[in-house]
Short mmCIF file of C-alpha atoms in Angstrom, two decimals:
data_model
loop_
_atom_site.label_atom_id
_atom_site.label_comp_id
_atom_site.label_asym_id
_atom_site.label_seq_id
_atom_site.Cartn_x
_atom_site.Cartn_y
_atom_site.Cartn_z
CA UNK A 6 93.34 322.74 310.78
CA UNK A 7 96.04 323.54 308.21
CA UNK A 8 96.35 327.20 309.79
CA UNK A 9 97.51 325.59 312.83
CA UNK A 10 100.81 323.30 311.71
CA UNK A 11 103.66 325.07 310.16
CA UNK A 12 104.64 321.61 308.47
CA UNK A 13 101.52 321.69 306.45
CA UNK A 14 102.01 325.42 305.61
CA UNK A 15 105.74 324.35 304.03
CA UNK A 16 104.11 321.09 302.56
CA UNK A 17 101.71 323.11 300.49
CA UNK A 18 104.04 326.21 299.52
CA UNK A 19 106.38 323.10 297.97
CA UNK A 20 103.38 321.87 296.24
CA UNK A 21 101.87 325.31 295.34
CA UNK A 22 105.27 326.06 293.32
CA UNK A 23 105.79 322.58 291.78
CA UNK A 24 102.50 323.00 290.45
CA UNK A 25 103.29 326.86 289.17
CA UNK A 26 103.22 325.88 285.34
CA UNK A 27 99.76 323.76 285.82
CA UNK A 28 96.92 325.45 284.59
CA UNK A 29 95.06 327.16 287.17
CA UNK A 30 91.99 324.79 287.46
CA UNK A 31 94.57 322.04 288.06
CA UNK A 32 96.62 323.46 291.04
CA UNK A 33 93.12 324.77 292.75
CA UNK A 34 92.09 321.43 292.66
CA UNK A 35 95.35 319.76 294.22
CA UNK A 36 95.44 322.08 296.60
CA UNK A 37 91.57 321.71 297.79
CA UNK A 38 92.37 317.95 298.03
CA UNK A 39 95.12 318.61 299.84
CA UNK A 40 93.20 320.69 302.45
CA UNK A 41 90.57 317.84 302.53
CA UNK A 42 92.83 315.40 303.21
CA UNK A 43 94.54 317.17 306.40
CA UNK A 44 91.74 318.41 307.69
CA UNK A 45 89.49 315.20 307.34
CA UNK A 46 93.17 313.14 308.84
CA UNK A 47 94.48 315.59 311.64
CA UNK A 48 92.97 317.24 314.35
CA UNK A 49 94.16 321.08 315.02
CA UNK A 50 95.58 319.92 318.47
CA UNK A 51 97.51 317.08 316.71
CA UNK A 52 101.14 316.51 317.84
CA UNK A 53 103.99 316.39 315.42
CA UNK A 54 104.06 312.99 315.40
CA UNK A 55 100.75 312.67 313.67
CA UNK A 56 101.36 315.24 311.01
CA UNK A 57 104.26 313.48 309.99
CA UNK A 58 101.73 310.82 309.57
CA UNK A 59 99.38 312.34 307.66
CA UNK A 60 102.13 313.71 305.16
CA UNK A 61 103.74 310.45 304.65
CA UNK A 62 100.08 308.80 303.23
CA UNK A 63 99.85 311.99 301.22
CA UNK A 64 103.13 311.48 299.57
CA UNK A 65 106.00 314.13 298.72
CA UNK A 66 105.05 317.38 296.99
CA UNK A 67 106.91 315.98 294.30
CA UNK A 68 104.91 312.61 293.99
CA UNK A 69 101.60 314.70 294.20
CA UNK A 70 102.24 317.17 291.54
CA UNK A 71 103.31 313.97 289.33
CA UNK A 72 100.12 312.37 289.92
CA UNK A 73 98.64 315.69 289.08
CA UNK A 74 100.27 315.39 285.31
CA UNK A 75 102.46 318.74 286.48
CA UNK A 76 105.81 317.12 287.38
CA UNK A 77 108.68 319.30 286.81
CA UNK A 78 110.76 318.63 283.52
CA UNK A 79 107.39 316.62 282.51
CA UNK A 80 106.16 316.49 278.48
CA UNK A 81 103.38 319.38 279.71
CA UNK A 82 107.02 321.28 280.95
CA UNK A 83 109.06 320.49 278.15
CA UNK A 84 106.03 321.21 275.34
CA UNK A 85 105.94 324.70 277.29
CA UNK A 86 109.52 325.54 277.48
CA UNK A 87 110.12 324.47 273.39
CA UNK A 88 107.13 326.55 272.57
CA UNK A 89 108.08 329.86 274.43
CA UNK A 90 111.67 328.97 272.66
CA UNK A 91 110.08 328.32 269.43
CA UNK A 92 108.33 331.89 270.03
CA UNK A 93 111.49 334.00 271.39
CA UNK A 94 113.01 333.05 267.72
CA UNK A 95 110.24 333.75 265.56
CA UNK A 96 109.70 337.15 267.59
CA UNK A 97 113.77 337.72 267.69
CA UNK A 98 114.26 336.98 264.06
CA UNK A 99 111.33 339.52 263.32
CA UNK A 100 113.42 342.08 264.45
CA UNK A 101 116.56 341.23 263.81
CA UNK A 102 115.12 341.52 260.56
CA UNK A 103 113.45 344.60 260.90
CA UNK A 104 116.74 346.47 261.64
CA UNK A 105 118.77 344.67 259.44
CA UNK A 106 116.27 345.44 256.80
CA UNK A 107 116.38 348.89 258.31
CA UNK A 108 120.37 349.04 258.58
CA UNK A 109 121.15 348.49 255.15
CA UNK A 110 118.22 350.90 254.03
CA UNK A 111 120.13 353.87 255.79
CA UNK A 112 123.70 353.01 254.25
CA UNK A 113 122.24 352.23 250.64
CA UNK A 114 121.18 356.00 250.87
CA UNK A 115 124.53 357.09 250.00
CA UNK A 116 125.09 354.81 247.66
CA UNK A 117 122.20 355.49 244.77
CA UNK A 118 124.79 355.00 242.25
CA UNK A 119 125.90 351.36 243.13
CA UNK A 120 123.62 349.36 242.98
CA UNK A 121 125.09 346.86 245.19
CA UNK A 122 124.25 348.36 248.01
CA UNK A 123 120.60 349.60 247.17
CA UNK A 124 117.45 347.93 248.50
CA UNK A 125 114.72 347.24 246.68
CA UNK A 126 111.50 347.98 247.50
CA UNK A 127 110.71 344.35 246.58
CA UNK A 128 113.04 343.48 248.73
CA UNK A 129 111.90 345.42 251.66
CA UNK A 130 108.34 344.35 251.06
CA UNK A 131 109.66 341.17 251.11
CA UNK A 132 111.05 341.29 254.67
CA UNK A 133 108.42 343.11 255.94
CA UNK A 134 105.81 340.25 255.02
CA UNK A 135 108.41 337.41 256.63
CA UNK A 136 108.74 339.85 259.49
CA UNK A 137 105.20 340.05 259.93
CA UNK A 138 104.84 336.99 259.83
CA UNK A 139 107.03 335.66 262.14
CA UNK A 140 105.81 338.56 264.93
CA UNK A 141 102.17 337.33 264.23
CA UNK A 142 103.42 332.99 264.70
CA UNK A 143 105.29 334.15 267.72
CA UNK A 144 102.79 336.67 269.97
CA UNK A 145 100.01 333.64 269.13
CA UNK A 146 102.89 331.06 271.36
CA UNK A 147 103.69 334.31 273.56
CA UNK A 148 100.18 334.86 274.04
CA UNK A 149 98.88 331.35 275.02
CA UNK A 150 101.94 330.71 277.28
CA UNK A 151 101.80 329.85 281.02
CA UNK A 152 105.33 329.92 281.79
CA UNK A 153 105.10 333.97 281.22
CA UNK A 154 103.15 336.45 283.27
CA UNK A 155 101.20 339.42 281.36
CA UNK A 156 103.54 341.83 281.72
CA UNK A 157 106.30 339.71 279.56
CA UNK A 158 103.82 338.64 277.45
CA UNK A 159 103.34 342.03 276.73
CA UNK A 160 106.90 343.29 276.27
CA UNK A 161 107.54 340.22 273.87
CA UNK A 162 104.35 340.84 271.50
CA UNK A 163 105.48 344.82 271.72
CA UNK A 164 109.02 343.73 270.46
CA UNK A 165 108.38 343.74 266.84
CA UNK A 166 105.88 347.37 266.72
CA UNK A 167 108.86 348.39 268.75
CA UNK A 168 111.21 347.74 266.73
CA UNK A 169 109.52 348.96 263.55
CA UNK A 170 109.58 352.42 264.93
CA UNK A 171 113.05 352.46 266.60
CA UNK A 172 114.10 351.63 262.54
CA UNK A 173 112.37 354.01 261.27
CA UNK A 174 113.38 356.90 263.93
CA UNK A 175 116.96 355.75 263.21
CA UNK A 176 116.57 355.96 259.22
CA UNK A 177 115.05 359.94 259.59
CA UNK A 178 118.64 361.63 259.36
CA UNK A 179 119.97 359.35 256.91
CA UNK A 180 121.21 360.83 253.31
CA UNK A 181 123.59 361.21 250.87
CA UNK A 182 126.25 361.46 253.97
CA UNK A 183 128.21 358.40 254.38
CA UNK A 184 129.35 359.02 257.51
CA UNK A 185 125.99 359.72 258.83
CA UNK A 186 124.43 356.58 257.13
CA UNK A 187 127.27 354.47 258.22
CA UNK A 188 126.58 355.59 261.68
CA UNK A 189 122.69 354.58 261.89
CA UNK A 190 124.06 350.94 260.46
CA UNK A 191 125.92 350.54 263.75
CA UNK A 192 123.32 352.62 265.90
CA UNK A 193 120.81 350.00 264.52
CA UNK A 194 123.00 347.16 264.88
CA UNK A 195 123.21 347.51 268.48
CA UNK A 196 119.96 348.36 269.37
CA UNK A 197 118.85 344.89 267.54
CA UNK A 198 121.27 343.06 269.44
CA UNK A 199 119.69 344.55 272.58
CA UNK A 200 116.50 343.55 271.27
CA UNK A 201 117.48 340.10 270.81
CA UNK A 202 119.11 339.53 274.30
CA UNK A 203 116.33 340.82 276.17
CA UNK A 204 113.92 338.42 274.06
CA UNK A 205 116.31 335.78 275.15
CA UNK A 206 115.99 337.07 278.62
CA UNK A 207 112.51 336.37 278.60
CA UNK A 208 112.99 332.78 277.46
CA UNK A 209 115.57 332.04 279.91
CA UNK A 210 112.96 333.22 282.81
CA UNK A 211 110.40 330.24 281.83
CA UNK A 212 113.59 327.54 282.60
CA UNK A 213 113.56 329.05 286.11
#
């Protein structure tokens, strides 16, 4: 029956996307209850009249999904949005770190004598652990996530390995050349802002 209205067809696209964020056991249900419902309520020969019917008992897509627990900008929506948020900054600040960590590693090269400007290797081990940290808390939120699809899960768990090796690429000319040291500062400066906008990107596409 529903093959043969277009009205039904738009009814359950509306309801098919407010129920996007539901987990998938959820929206196959509504859906098949849906489908019951039309086809148990209108014949395939019904006029327009009757269909108009039949969606008015169902409800709106919107008051379906809400009986479904999957209303948009409901707790279930909000609890997923401040997750993936909670999980953009953990996996940001992991390698925001990572290059800032890396940054100052590069220009403390020329600078052995002052030791102002040298880093520890506490103090790298340090930020390595936090770092670590952080990347592990936030791939765990990325990883569980329905708001995402696989391939930005992926990208956002690959952020922090990523960045680890862009630092350490950057750090191989380094030396006793200021110039050259102050020049993989910036070079890592920039690509850690990049970093961190695209992993704000990918935040910004679960509000959508």
């Amino acid at each position: 029956m529903t093959k043969t209205h277009s009205r039904v067809h738009i009814y359950l696209e509306e309801l098919n996307h407010l129920l996007r964020h539901a987990p998938a056991s959820v929206r196959r249900d509504v859906i098949a209850g849906v489908h019951e419902h039309f086809d148990a309520s209108v014949e395939p020969d019904a006029d327009a009249a009757t269909v108009e019917a039949a969606l008015a008992r169902m409800g709106t897509p919107e008051q379906v999904a809400a009986a479904a627990g999957a209303e948009p900008g409901g707790g279930a929506r909000r609890g997923s949005v401040l997750a993936a948020a909670l999980a953009c900054v953990l996996l940001a600040g992991a390698s925001a770190l990572t290059f800032l960590v890396g940054g100052v590693a590069g220009l403390s090269a020329g600078f052995d004598a002052d030791s102002d400007w040298e880093l520890s290797a506490a103090s790298a081990a340090v930020a390595f652990v936090v770092s670590t940290g952080a990347w592990l808390g936030g791939s765990a939120l990325a990883a569980v996530n329905r708001s995402w699809t696989k391939r930005q899960k992926a990208l956002l768990i690959a952020s922090w390995p990523a960045s680890v090796v862009a630092s350490e690429l950057c750090l191989l000319p380094t030396g006793p050349s200021f110039a050259l040291n102050v020049t993989a500062f910036i070079v890592q400066g920039v690509i850690g802002l990049l970093c961190v906008v695209a992993i704000a990107q990918l935040w910004f596409a679960t509000r959508e």
